[in-house]
Amino acid sequence: MLWAAVAALATLLAVTAQTPAEADQNQARGVDWSGQGSDRVRGDEDQGGSQQAWHADKRITRGREAYRGQFPHQAGVCFGRLNCCGGSLISQQWVLTAAHCLTGKTKDKVTVKLGTNRLDVKEDGRMQIKASQIISHESFRPNDKYIHHDIGLVKLQRPVKYNKLIQPVRLPTTEEARDKHHGLWGKISGWGATRTDGYQNPKLKWARLPVSQPGKCRFLDGPSAHTQFCTDVYDYKGKGTQGHGTCSGDSGSPYIADHRLKNTPVQLGVLSYGGLTCGETAPSVYTHVGSYLPWIKHHTGIDSG
């Protein structure tokens, strides 16, 4: 990962109604998009009857532990046993992640873990597949003043077979790509550390966060700021000032929401970076997936509509 190169600047951190033919094709491949990552999944009751969220940085702090199969699209893009970025499975052979996670890496050093909530345990049903190709966005410059185009792809050496633990996430449609998602609530999941000074957490955790309103995120600046969005920071009342969110090791993880246009789960963002501390006051910054649909299609052939 690229934390050393970027630490001075920041602590790095689709959906459409299916036609009958598409539904039949997805069913034949074993794809099940019903409720994954949405606000309707088990274990997502709001505490205290109100919408509450977790602050995002590099890792998920004070997040909830995910149950097995809650995020079947979740991928660990790993460079060692407990040295992983997050990612999302977008087809049988492609994983979406952050470009900074792949900087300085070669494909033979990258392994993708799927179908698991634990990085440190060989759970039944877990798949571990080497990369056959890694691609960072051609315009990504990790040492630039502004960190933009932080999006990357990993191609698996072999296609995966979908099951209840391994499913692709949907990408936004062209119509949804034009929406900046302000005020929308979604989920971020990952294996990041749980404290600013902590090690990477081997257990998958998740947090619920709202997309910031225009002008509220001080990190969005530069010529390509329109290709990014932020999530807000919220604190639990009466439980101190530290917020809930993401931290080291969560970079590259997917931000999933029920989009207001279709009310079905879609990946809106790829976690890129945030503030210099975890779980405090700085928002998280995400690469806006909808801005890169042509780039994704060019490299993978995936057309989200």
PDB file of C-alpha atoms in Angstrom:
ATOM      1  CA  MET A   1       0.000   0.000   0.000  1.00  0.00           C
ATOM      2  CA  LEU A   2       0.949   3.583  -0.512  1.00  0.00           C
ATOM      3  CA  TRP A   3       0.578   5.068   2.951  1.00  0.00           C
ATOM      4  CA  ALA A   4       4.182   6.219   3.271  1.00  0.00           C
ATOM      5  CA  ALA A   5       4.004   8.164   0.022  1.00  0.00           C
ATOM      6  CA  VAL A   6       0.737   9.865   0.825  1.00  0.00           C
ATOM      7  CA  ALA A   7       0.800  10.313   4.600  1.00  0.00           C
ATOM      8  CA  ALA A   8       1.979  13.912   4.371  1.00  0.00           C
ATOM      9  CA  LEU A   9      -1.178  14.785   2.441  1.00  0.00           C
ATOM     10  CA  ALA A  10      -3.777  12.421   3.869  1.00  0.00           C
ATOM     11  CA  THR A  11      -4.339   9.117   5.543  1.00  0.00           C
ATOM     12  CA  LEU A  12      -5.270   7.096   2.522  1.00  0.00           C
ATOM     13  CA  LEU A  13      -8.151   5.556   2.681  1.00  0.00           C
ATOM     14  CA  ALA A  14     -25.177  -0.374 -10.356  1.00  0.00           C
ATOM     15  CA  VAL A  15     -27.959  -0.740 -10.607  1.00  0.00           C
ATOM     16  CA  THR A  16     -30.913  -0.718 -12.975  1.00  0.00           C
ATOM     17  CA  ALA A  17     -34.116  -2.692 -13.260  1.00  0.00           C
ATOM     18  CA  GLN A  18     -33.237  -5.944 -15.012  1.00  0.00           C
ATOM     19  CA  THR A  19     -34.927  -7.068 -18.177  1.00  0.00           C
ATOM     20  CA  PRO A  20     -36.304 -10.631 -18.072  1.00  0.00           C
ATOM     21  CA  ALA A  21     -33.398 -11.763 -20.250  1.00  0.00           C
ATOM     22  CA  GLU A  22     -30.848 -10.201 -17.910  1.00  0.00           C
ATOM     23  CA  ALA A  23     -32.548 -11.710 -14.875  1.00  0.00           C
ATOM     24  CA  ASP A  24     -32.525 -15.159 -16.446  1.00  0.00           C
ATOM     25  CA  GLN A  25     -28.847 -14.802 -17.367  1.00  0.00           C
ATOM     26  CA  ASN A  26     -27.901 -13.701 -13.858  1.00  0.00           C
ATOM     27  CA  GLN A  27     -29.902 -16.533 -12.302  1.00  0.00           C
ATOM     28  CA  ALA A  28     -28.133 -19.034 -14.544  1.00  0.00           C
ATOM     29  CA  ARG A  29     -24.757 -17.717 -13.386  1.00  0.00           C
ATOM     30  CA  GLY A  30     -25.799 -17.824  -9.754  1.00  0.00           C
ATOM     31  CA  VAL A  31     -25.955 -14.045  -9.272  1.00  0.00           C
ATOM     32  CA  ASP A  32     -28.118 -12.876  -6.377  1.00  0.00           C
ATOM     33  CA  TRP A  33     -28.372  -9.114  -5.904  1.00  0.00           C
ATOM     34  CA  SER A  34     -31.347  -9.231  -3.554  1.00  0.00           C
ATOM     35  CA  GLY A  35     -30.459  -7.001  -0.632  1.00  0.00           C
ATOM     36  CA  GLN A  36     -26.675  -7.328  -0.617  1.00  0.00           C
ATOM     37  CA  GLY A  37     -25.123  -4.288   0.989  1.00  0.00           C
ATOM     38  CA  SER A  38     -28.498  -2.587   1.107  1.00  0.00           C
ATOM     39  CA  ASP A  39     -30.214  -0.966   4.050  1.00  0.00           C
ATOM     40  CA  ARG A  40     -32.521  -3.958   4.260  1.00  0.00           C
ATOM     41  CA  VAL A  41     -29.935  -6.544   5.272  1.00  0.00           C
ATOM     42  CA  ARG A  42     -30.011  -8.227   8.660  1.00  0.00           C
ATOM     43  CA  GLY A  43     -28.221  -6.440  11.478  1.00  0.00           C
ATOM     44  CA  ASP A  44     -28.790  -2.908  10.163  1.00  0.00           C
ATOM     45  CA  GLU A  45     -31.257  -1.605  12.704  1.00  0.00           C
ATOM     46  CA  ASP A  46     -30.537   1.992  13.664  1.00  0.00           C
ATOM     47  CA  GLN A  47     -29.465   2.278  17.274  1.00  0.00           C
ATOM     48  CA  GLY A  48     -31.677   4.554  19.318  1.00  0.00           C
ATOM     49  CA  GLY A  49     -34.146   4.843  16.444  1.00  0.00           C
ATOM     50  CA  SER A  50     -32.094   7.425  14.554  1.00  0.00           C
ATOM     51  CA  GLN A  51     -29.680   7.399  11.652  1.00  0.00           C
ATOM     52  CA  GLN A  52     -26.167   7.216  13.035  1.00  0.00           C
ATOM     53  CA  ALA A  53     -22.895   6.713  11.249  1.00  0.00           C
ATOM     54  CA  TRP A  54     -19.230   6.089  11.629  1.00  0.00           C
ATOM     55  CA  HIS A  55     -16.420   8.433  10.639  1.00  0.00           C
ATOM     56  CA  ALA A  56     -14.179   7.366   7.782  1.00  0.00           C
ATOM     57  CA  ASP A  57     -10.416   7.689   7.512  1.00  0.00           C
ATOM     58  CA  LYS A  58      -8.163   4.764   6.661  1.00  0.00           C
ATOM     59  CA  ARG A  59     -10.018   2.109   8.634  1.00  0.00           C
ATOM     60  CA  ILE A  60     -13.364   1.311  10.128  1.00  0.00           C
ATOM     61  CA  THR A  61     -13.367   2.442  13.748  1.00  0.00           C
ATOM     62  CA  ARG A  62     -16.140   1.387  16.107  1.00  0.00           C
ATOM     63  CA  GLY A  63     -17.884  -0.329  13.215  1.00  0.00           C
ATOM     64  CA  ARG A  64     -19.967  -3.449  13.537  1.00  0.00           C
ATOM     65  CA  GLU A  65     -18.611  -6.893  12.814  1.00  0.00           C
ATOM     66  CA  ALA A  66     -20.144  -8.293   9.633  1.00  0.00           C
ATOM     67  CA  TYR A  67     -21.881 -11.629   9.629  1.00  0.00           C
ATOM     68  CA  ARG A  68     -20.840 -14.260   7.094  1.00  0.00           C
ATOM     69  CA  GLY A  69     -22.313 -13.510   3.685  1.00  0.00           C
ATOM     70  CA  GLN A  70     -23.504  -9.991   4.551  1.00  0.00           C
ATOM     71  CA  PHE A  71     -21.167  -8.494   1.942  1.00  0.00           C
ATOM     72  CA  PRO A  72     -20.617 -11.267  -0.644  1.00  0.00           C
ATOM     73  CA  HIS A  73     -18.982  -8.805  -3.030  1.00  0.00           C
ATOM     74  CA  GLN A  74     -16.250  -7.931  -0.517  1.00  0.00           C
ATOM     75  CA  ALA A  75     -12.727  -8.773  -1.642  1.00  0.00           C
ATOM     76  CA  GLY A  76      -9.411  -8.612   0.149  1.00  0.00           C
ATOM     77  CA  VAL A  77      -6.669  -7.416  -2.202  1.00  0.00           C
ATOM     78  CA  CYS A  78      -3.709  -8.807  -0.311  1.00  0.00           C
ATOM     79  CA  PHE A  79       0.066  -8.538  -0.437  1.00  0.00           C
ATOM     80  CA  GLY A  80       0.633 -10.722   2.619  1.00  0.00           C
ATOM     81  CA  ARG A  81      -1.416 -12.570   5.218  1.00  0.00           C
ATOM     82  CA  LEU A  82      -2.574  -9.428   7.039  1.00  0.00           C
ATOM     83  CA  ASN A  83      -1.509  -6.763   4.562  1.00  0.00           C
ATOM     84  CA  CYS A  84      -4.596  -6.109   2.484  1.00  0.00           C
ATOM     85  CA  CYS A  85      -6.630  -3.390   0.856  1.00  0.00           C
ATOM     86  CA  GLY A  86     -10.336  -3.710   0.300  1.00  0.00           C
ATOM     87  CA  GLY A  87     -11.981  -4.350  -3.029  1.00  0.00           C
ATOM     88  CA  SER A  88     -15.217  -5.475  -4.643  1.00  0.00           C
ATOM     89  CA  LEU A  89     -16.011  -8.300  -7.026  1.00  0.00           C
ATOM     90  CA  ILE A  90     -17.663  -6.785 -10.124  1.00  0.00           C
ATOM     91  CA  SER A  91     -17.665  -9.878 -12.359  1.00  0.00           C
ATOM     92  CA  GLN A  92     -16.475 -13.467 -12.299  1.00  0.00           C
ATOM     93  CA  GLN A  93     -12.904 -12.385 -13.004  1.00  0.00           C
ATOM     94  CA  TRP A  94     -12.538  -8.707 -12.054  1.00  0.00           C
ATOM     95  CA  VAL A  95     -12.119  -6.879  -8.740  1.00  0.00           C
ATOM     96  CA  LEU A  96     -12.409  -3.103  -8.305  1.00  0.00           C
ATOM     97  CA  THR A  97     -10.090  -1.366  -5.817  1.00  0.00           C
ATOM     98  CA  ALA A  98      -8.047   1.823  -5.310  1.00  0.00           C
ATOM     99  CA  ALA A  99      -5.098   2.642  -7.562  1.00  0.00           C
ATOM    100  CA  HIS A 100      -2.843   3.547  -4.638  1.00  0.00           C
ATOM    101  CA  CYS A 101      -3.208  -0.016  -3.337  1.00  0.00           C
ATOM    102  CA  LEU A 102      -1.579  -1.326  -6.520  1.00  0.00           C
ATOM    103  CA  THR A 103       1.182   1.261  -6.884  1.00  0.00           C
ATOM    104  CA  GLY A 104       4.599  -0.383  -6.770  1.00  0.00           C
ATOM    105  CA  LYS A 105       3.072  -3.866  -6.883  1.00  0.00           C
ATOM    106  CA  THR A 106       3.468  -6.616  -9.467  1.00  0.00           C
ATOM    107  CA  LYS A 107       0.743  -9.130 -10.275  1.00  0.00           C
ATOM    108  CA  ASP A 108       2.697 -12.035  -8.783  1.00  0.00           C
ATOM    109  CA  LYS A 109       2.582 -10.304  -5.387  1.00  0.00           C
ATOM    110  CA  VAL A 110      -1.201  -9.818  -5.376  1.00  0.00           C
ATOM    111  CA  THR A 111      -3.689 -12.378  -4.052  1.00  0.00           C
ATOM    112  CA  VAL A 112      -7.445 -11.826  -3.805  1.00  0.00           C
ATOM    113  CA  LYS A 113      -9.497 -13.339  -0.981  1.00  0.00           C
ATOM    114  CA  LEU A 114     -13.227 -13.868  -1.519  1.00  0.00           C
ATOM    115  CA  GLY A 115     -16.090 -15.376   0.448  1.00  0.00           C
ATOM    116  CA  THR A 116     -14.572 -14.716   3.843  1.00  0.00           C
ATOM    117  CA  ASN A 117     -14.974 -12.403   6.818  1.00  0.00           C
ATOM    118  CA  ARG A 118     -11.611 -13.329   8.311  1.00  0.00           C
ATOM    119  CA  LEU A 119      -8.166 -12.650   6.883  1.00  0.00           C
ATOM    120  CA  ASP A 120      -6.480 -14.817   9.504  1.00  0.00           C
ATOM    121  CA  VAL A 121      -8.676 -17.931   9.326  1.00  0.00           C
ATOM    122  CA  LYS A 122      -9.296 -20.351   6.453  1.00  0.00           C
ATOM    123  CA  GLU A 123     -13.075 -20.351   6.613  1.00  0.00           C
ATOM    124  CA  ASP A 124     -15.083 -22.927   4.688  1.00  0.00           C
ATOM    125  CA  GLY A 125     -16.013 -21.523   1.286  1.00  0.00           C
ATOM    126  CA  ARG A 126     -13.164 -19.018   1.154  1.00  0.00           C
ATOM    127  CA  MET A 127     -11.430 -18.589  -2.191  1.00  0.00           C
ATOM    128  CA  GLN A 128      -7.890 -17.314  -2.582  1.00  0.00           C
ATOM    129  CA  ILE A 129      -6.863 -16.516  -6.159  1.00  0.00           C
ATOM    130  CA  LYS A 130      -3.703 -14.975  -7.580  1.00  0.00           C
ATOM    131  CA  ALA A 131      -3.894 -11.970  -9.883  1.00  0.00           C
ATOM    132  CA  SER A 132      -3.219 -12.370 -13.592  1.00  0.00           C
ATOM    133  CA  GLN A 133      -3.263  -8.609 -14.252  1.00  0.00           C
ATOM    134  CA  ILE A 134      -3.350  -5.389 -12.228  1.00  0.00           C
ATOM    135  CA  ILE A 135      -4.369  -2.023 -13.674  1.00  0.00           C
ATOM    136  CA  SER A 136      -4.137   1.426 -12.106  1.00  0.00           C
ATOM    137  CA  HIS A 137      -5.825   4.395 -13.735  1.00  0.00           C
ATOM    138  CA  GLU A 138      -3.413   5.938 -16.195  1.00  0.00           C
ATOM    139  CA  SER A 139      -3.881   9.450 -14.744  1.00  0.00           C
ATOM    140  CA  PHE A 140      -3.377   8.473 -11.099  1.00  0.00           C
ATOM    141  CA  ARG A 141      -0.404  10.336  -9.578  1.00  0.00           C
ATOM    142  CA  PRO A 142       0.168   9.420  -5.914  1.00  0.00           C
ATOM    143  CA  ASN A 143       2.507  12.317  -5.250  1.00  0.00           C
ATOM    144  CA  ASP A 144       0.387  15.059  -6.809  1.00  0.00           C
ATOM    145  CA  LYS A 145      -1.039  17.847  -4.673  1.00  0.00           C
ATOM    146  CA  TYR A 146      -4.507  16.486  -5.383  1.00  0.00           C
ATOM    147  CA  ILE A 147      -5.138  12.754  -5.255  1.00  0.00           C
ATOM    148  CA  HIS A 148      -7.497  11.977  -8.116  1.00  0.00           C
ATOM    149  CA  HIS A 149      -8.314   8.993 -10.355  1.00  0.00           C
ATOM    150  CA  ASP A 150      -7.664   6.651  -7.422  1.00  0.00           C
ATOM    151  CA  ILE A 151      -9.213   3.586  -9.010  1.00  0.00           C
ATOM    152  CA  GLY A 152      -7.742   0.257 -10.057  1.00  0.00           C
ATOM    153  CA  LEU A 153      -8.611  -3.232 -11.275  1.00  0.00           C
ATOM    154  CA  VAL A 154      -7.358  -6.718 -10.507  1.00  0.00           C
ATOM    155  CA  LYS A 155      -8.002  -9.578 -12.924  1.00  0.00           C
ATOM    156  CA  LEU A 156      -8.168 -13.025 -11.354  1.00  0.00           C
ATOM    157  CA  GLN A 157      -6.224 -15.947 -12.785  1.00  0.00           C
ATOM    158  CA  ARG A 158      -9.468 -17.867 -13.164  1.00  0.00           C
ATOM    159  CA  PRO A 159     -13.186 -17.042 -13.048  1.00  0.00           C
ATOM    160  CA  VAL A 160     -14.998 -17.636  -9.779  1.00  0.00           C
ATOM    161  CA  LYS A 161     -18.238 -19.545  -9.383  1.00  0.00           C
ATOM    162  CA  TYR A 162     -20.917 -17.548  -7.626  1.00  0.00           C
ATOM    163  CA  ASN A 163     -22.524 -18.866  -4.468  1.00  0.00           C
ATOM    164  CA  LYS A 164     -24.183 -17.411  -1.380  1.00  0.00           C
ATOM    165  CA  LEU A 165     -20.802 -16.177  -0.079  1.00  0.00           C
ATOM    166  CA  ILE A 166     -19.376 -14.871  -3.368  1.00  0.00           C
ATOM    167  CA  GLN A 167     -21.458 -12.498  -5.500  1.00  0.00           C
ATOM    168  CA  PRO A 168     -20.666  -9.490  -7.707  1.00  0.00           C
ATOM    169  CA  VAL A 169     -21.797  -6.005  -6.770  1.00  0.00           C
ATOM    170  CA  ARG A 170     -23.691  -3.978  -9.318  1.00  0.00           C
ATOM    171  CA  LEU A 171     -22.189  -0.869 -10.873  1.00  0.00           C
ATOM    172  CA  PRO A 172     -24.181   2.322 -11.495  1.00  0.00           C
ATOM    173  CA  THR A 173     -26.073   2.883 -14.704  1.00  0.00           C
ATOM    174  CA  THR A 174     -25.281   5.878 -16.904  1.00  0.00           C
ATOM    175  CA  GLU A 175     -28.298   7.648 -15.428  1.00  0.00           C
ATOM    176  CA  GLU A 176     -27.139   7.030 -11.871  1.00  0.00           C
ATOM    177  CA  ALA A 177     -23.609   8.113 -12.771  1.00  0.00           C
ATOM    178  CA  ARG A 178     -24.863  11.673 -13.260  1.00  0.00           C
ATOM    179  CA  ASP A 179     -26.130  11.793  -9.675  1.00  0.00           C
ATOM    180  CA  LYS A 180     -23.711  13.066  -7.000  1.00  0.00           C
ATOM    181  CA  HIS A 181     -25.605  11.168  -4.259  1.00  0.00           C
ATOM    182  CA  HIS A 182     -25.737  14.076  -1.758  1.00  0.00           C
ATOM    183  CA  GLY A 183     -27.584  13.049   1.400  1.00  0.00           C
ATOM    184  CA  LEU A 184     -27.737   9.384   0.448  1.00  0.00           C
ATOM    185  CA  TRP A 185     -26.879   6.857   3.167  1.00  0.00           C
ATOM    186  CA  GLY A 186     -24.687   3.873   2.391  1.00  0.00           C
ATOM    187  CA  LYS A 187     -22.306   1.325   3.864  1.00  0.00           C
ATOM    188  CA  ILE A 188     -18.541   0.901   3.845  1.00  0.00           C
ATOM    189  CA  SER A 189     -16.992  -2.440   4.806  1.00  0.00           C
ATOM    190  CA  GLY A 190     -13.387  -3.484   5.298  1.00  0.00           C
ATOM    191  CA  TRP A 191     -10.632  -5.069   7.343  1.00  0.00           C
ATOM    192  CA  GLY A 192      -8.930  -1.876   8.484  1.00  0.00           C
ATOM    193  CA  ALA A 193      -7.476  -1.290  11.931  1.00  0.00           C
ATOM    194  CA  THR A 194      -9.923  -0.265  14.630  1.00  0.00           C
ATOM    195  CA  ARG A 195      -7.732   2.408  16.268  1.00  0.00           C
ATOM    196  CA  THR A 196      -5.421   5.100  14.963  1.00  0.00           C
ATOM    197  CA  ASP A 197      -2.427   3.267  16.427  1.00  0.00           C
ATOM    198  CA  GLY A 198      -3.750  -0.232  15.775  1.00  0.00           C
ATOM    199  CA  TYR A 199      -2.826  -3.068  13.444  1.00  0.00           C
ATOM    200  CA  GLN A 200      -5.025  -4.201  10.586  1.00  0.00           C
ATOM    201  CA  ASN A 201      -8.131  -5.924  11.885  1.00  0.00           C
ATOM    202  CA  PRO A 202      -8.549  -9.497  10.540  1.00  0.00           C
ATOM    203  CA  LYS A 203     -12.341  -9.359  11.057  1.00  0.00           C
ATOM    204  CA  LEU A 204     -14.564  -7.710   8.451  1.00  0.00           C
ATOM    205  CA  LYS A 205     -16.392  -4.686   9.856  1.00  0.00           C
ATOM    206  CA  TRP A 206     -18.851  -2.233   8.389  1.00  0.00           C
ATOM    207  CA  ALA A 207     -20.218   1.231   9.030  1.00  0.00           C
ATOM    208  CA  ARG A 208     -23.100   3.335   7.779  1.00  0.00           C
ATOM    209  CA  LEU A 209     -22.348   6.850   6.502  1.00  0.00           C
ATOM    210  CA  PRO A 210     -24.170   9.638   4.618  1.00  0.00           C
ATOM    211  CA  VAL A 211     -22.778  11.342   1.516  1.00  0.00           C
ATOM    212  CA  SER A 212     -21.776  14.938   2.314  1.00  0.00           C
ATOM    213  CA  GLN A 213     -23.731  17.886   0.990  1.00  0.00           C
ATOM    214  CA  PRO A 214     -22.037  20.174  -1.593  1.00  0.00           C
ATOM    215  CA  GLY A 215     -19.337  22.397  -0.124  1.00  0.00           C
ATOM    216  CA  LYS A 216     -19.070  20.547   3.192  1.00  0.00           C
ATOM    217  CA  CYS A 217     -15.974  18.493   2.354  1.00  0.00           C
ATOM    218  CA  ARG A 218     -12.762  20.504   2.447  1.00  0.00           C
ATOM    219  CA  PHE A 219     -10.807  17.683   0.821  1.00  0.00           C
ATOM    220  CA  LEU A 220     -12.580  17.980  -2.535  1.00  0.00           C
ATOM    221  CA  ASP A 221     -10.448  20.354  -4.560  1.00  0.00           C
ATOM    222  CA  GLY A 222      -8.472  20.481  -7.775  1.00  0.00           C
ATOM    223  CA  PRO A 223      -9.376  19.981 -11.439  1.00  0.00           C
ATOM    224  CA  SER A 224     -10.886  16.515 -10.992  1.00  0.00           C
ATOM    225  CA  ALA A 225     -12.829  17.042  -7.771  1.00  0.00           C
ATOM    226  CA  HIS A 226     -16.052  16.204  -9.621  1.00  0.00           C
ATOM    227  CA  THR A 227     -14.851  12.586  -9.806  1.00  0.00           C
ATOM    228  CA  GLN A 228     -14.949  12.250  -5.999  1.00  0.00           C
ATOM    229  CA  PHE A 229     -17.376  12.520  -3.102  1.00  0.00           C
ATOM    230  CA  CYS A 230     -17.151  12.548   0.697  1.00  0.00           C
ATOM    231  CA  THR A 231     -19.067  10.959   3.531  1.00  0.00           C
ATOM    232  CA  ASP A 232     -19.876  12.880   6.694  1.00  0.00           C
ATOM    233  CA  VAL A 233     -18.658  12.261  10.231  1.00  0.00           C
ATOM    234  CA  TYR A 234     -21.113  11.592  13.040  1.00  0.00           C
ATOM    235  CA  ASP A 235     -20.570  10.936  16.740  1.00  0.00           C
ATOM    236  CA  TYR A 236     -22.698   8.990  19.164  1.00  0.00           C
ATOM    237  CA  LYS A 237     -24.171  11.349  21.747  1.00  0.00           C
ATOM    238  CA  GLY A 238     -22.737  10.889  25.182  1.00  0.00           C
ATOM    239  CA  LYS A 239     -19.943   8.603  24.062  1.00  0.00           C
ATOM    240  CA  GLY A 240     -17.093  11.016  23.586  1.00  0.00           C
ATOM    241  CA  THR A 241     -15.903  12.872  20.530  1.00  0.00           C
ATOM    242  CA  GLN A 242     -14.428  10.061  18.492  1.00  0.00           C
ATOM    243  CA  GLY A 243     -16.586   9.234  15.498  1.00  0.00           C
ATOM    244  CA  HIS A 244     -17.143   5.997  13.679  1.00  0.00           C
ATOM    245  CA  GLY A 245     -15.752   5.279  10.251  1.00  0.00           C
ATOM    246  CA  THR A 246     -12.844   3.769   8.345  1.00  0.00           C
ATOM    247  CA  CYS A 247      -9.086   3.560   8.768  1.00  0.00           C
ATOM    248  CA  SER A 248      -5.853   1.828   7.594  1.00  0.00           C
ATOM    249  CA  GLY A 249      -6.531  -1.213   5.465  1.00  0.00           C
ATOM    250  CA  ASP A 250      -9.993  -0.105   4.339  1.00  0.00           C
ATOM    251  CA  SER A 251      -8.682   1.691   1.254  1.00  0.00           C
ATOM    252  CA  GLY A 252     -10.159   0.323  -1.947  1.00  0.00           C
ATOM    253  CA  SER A 253     -13.270  -0.891  -0.144  1.00  0.00           C
ATOM    254  CA  PRO A 254     -16.693  -0.334  -1.731  1.00  0.00           C
ATOM    255  CA  TYR A 255     -19.278   2.220  -0.635  1.00  0.00           C
ATOM    256  CA  ILE A 256     -22.666   0.605  -1.296  1.00  0.00           C
ATOM    257  CA  ALA A 257     -26.100   2.221  -1.127  1.00  0.00           C
ATOM    258  CA  ASP A 258     -29.704   1.742  -2.161  1.00  0.00           C
ATOM    259  CA  HIS A 259     -29.836   4.354  -4.898  1.00  0.00           C
ATOM    260  CA  ARG A 260     -32.833   6.670  -4.816  1.00  0.00           C
ATOM    261  CA  LEU A 261     -33.521   6.162  -8.535  1.00  0.00           C
ATOM    262  CA  LYS A 262     -33.942   2.387  -8.309  1.00  0.00           C
ATOM    263  CA  ASN A 263     -33.888   1.617  -4.558  1.00  0.00           C
ATOM    264  CA  THR A 264     -31.569  -1.341  -5.086  1.00  0.00           C
ATOM    265  CA  PRO A 265     -27.911  -1.801  -3.993  1.00  0.00           C
ATOM    266  CA  VAL A 266     -25.192  -0.216  -6.119  1.00  0.00           C
ATOM    267  CA  GLN A 267     -21.503   0.542  -5.632  1.00  0.00           C
ATOM    268  CA  LEU A 268     -21.184   4.310  -5.665  1.00  0.00           C
ATOM    269  CA  GLY A 269     -17.613   4.732  -4.458  1.00  0.00           C
ATOM    270  CA  VAL A 270     -14.151   3.284  -3.884  1.00  0.00           C
ATOM    271  CA  LEU A 271     -12.585   4.399  -0.604  1.00  0.00           C
ATOM    272  CA  SER A 272      -9.567   6.585  -1.365  1.00  0.00           C
ATOM    273  CA  TYR A 273      -8.391   8.746   1.555  1.00  0.00           C
ATOM    274  CA  GLY A 274      -9.371  10.866   4.535  1.00  0.00           C
ATOM    275  CA  GLY A 275      -7.837  12.768   7.430  1.00  0.00           C
ATOM    276  CA  LEU A 276      -4.620  12.179   9.332  1.00  0.00           C
ATOM    277  CA  THR A 277      -6.322  10.423  12.236  1.00  0.00           C
ATOM    278  CA  CYS A 278      -8.957   7.725  12.454  1.00  0.00           C
ATOM    279  CA  GLY A 279     -12.467   8.071  13.785  1.00  0.00           C
ATOM    280  CA  GLU A 280     -12.244  11.732  14.687  1.00  0.00           C
ATOM    281  CA  THR A 281     -13.476  14.646  12.588  1.00  0.00           C
ATOM    282  CA  ALA A 282     -12.184  14.326   9.025  1.00  0.00           C
ATOM    283  CA  PRO A 283     -14.521  12.912   6.375  1.00  0.00           C
ATOM    284  CA  SER A 284     -13.627  10.123   3.992  1.00  0.00           C
ATOM    285  CA  VAL A 285     -13.049  10.718   0.294  1.00  0.00           C
ATOM    286  CA  TYR A 286     -14.176   8.235  -2.340  1.00  0.00           C
ATOM    287  CA  THR A 287     -13.583   7.826  -6.031  1.00  0.00           C
ATOM    288  CA  HIS A 288     -16.951   8.288  -7.741  1.00  0.00           C
ATOM    289  CA  VAL A 289     -17.434   4.998  -9.602  1.00  0.00           C
ATOM    290  CA  GLY A 290     -19.968   6.501 -12.004  1.00  0.00           C
ATOM    291  CA  SER A 291     -17.297   8.835 -13.377  1.00  0.00           C
ATOM    292  CA  TYR A 292     -15.215   5.854 -14.489  1.00  0.00           C
ATOM    293  CA  LEU A 293     -17.751   3.561 -16.161  1.00  0.00           C
ATOM    294  CA  PRO A 294     -16.152   4.011 -19.637  1.00  0.00           C
ATOM    295  CA  TRP A 295     -12.715   3.252 -18.154  1.00  0.00           C
ATOM    296  CA  ILE A 296     -14.018   0.117 -16.432  1.00  0.00           C
ATOM    297  CA  LYS A 297     -15.748  -1.027 -19.622  1.00  0.00           C
ATOM    298  CA  HIS A 298     -12.610  -0.397 -21.688  1.00  0.00           C
ATOM    299  CA  HIS A 299     -10.496  -2.697 -19.532  1.00  0.00           C
ATOM    300  CA  THR A 300     -13.049  -5.325 -18.503  1.00  0.00           C
ATOM    301  CA  GLY A 301     -15.820  -5.267 -21.087  1.00  0.00           C
ATOM    302  CA  ILE A 302     -18.373  -4.777 -18.292  1.00  0.00           C
ATOM    303  CA  ASP A 303     -21.280  -2.574 -19.416  1.00  0.00           C
ATOM    304  CA  SER A 304     -23.528  -1.509 -16.541  1.00  0.00           C
ATOM    305  CA  GLY A 305     -26.117   0.083 -18.823  1.00  0.00           C
TER     306      GLY A 305
END
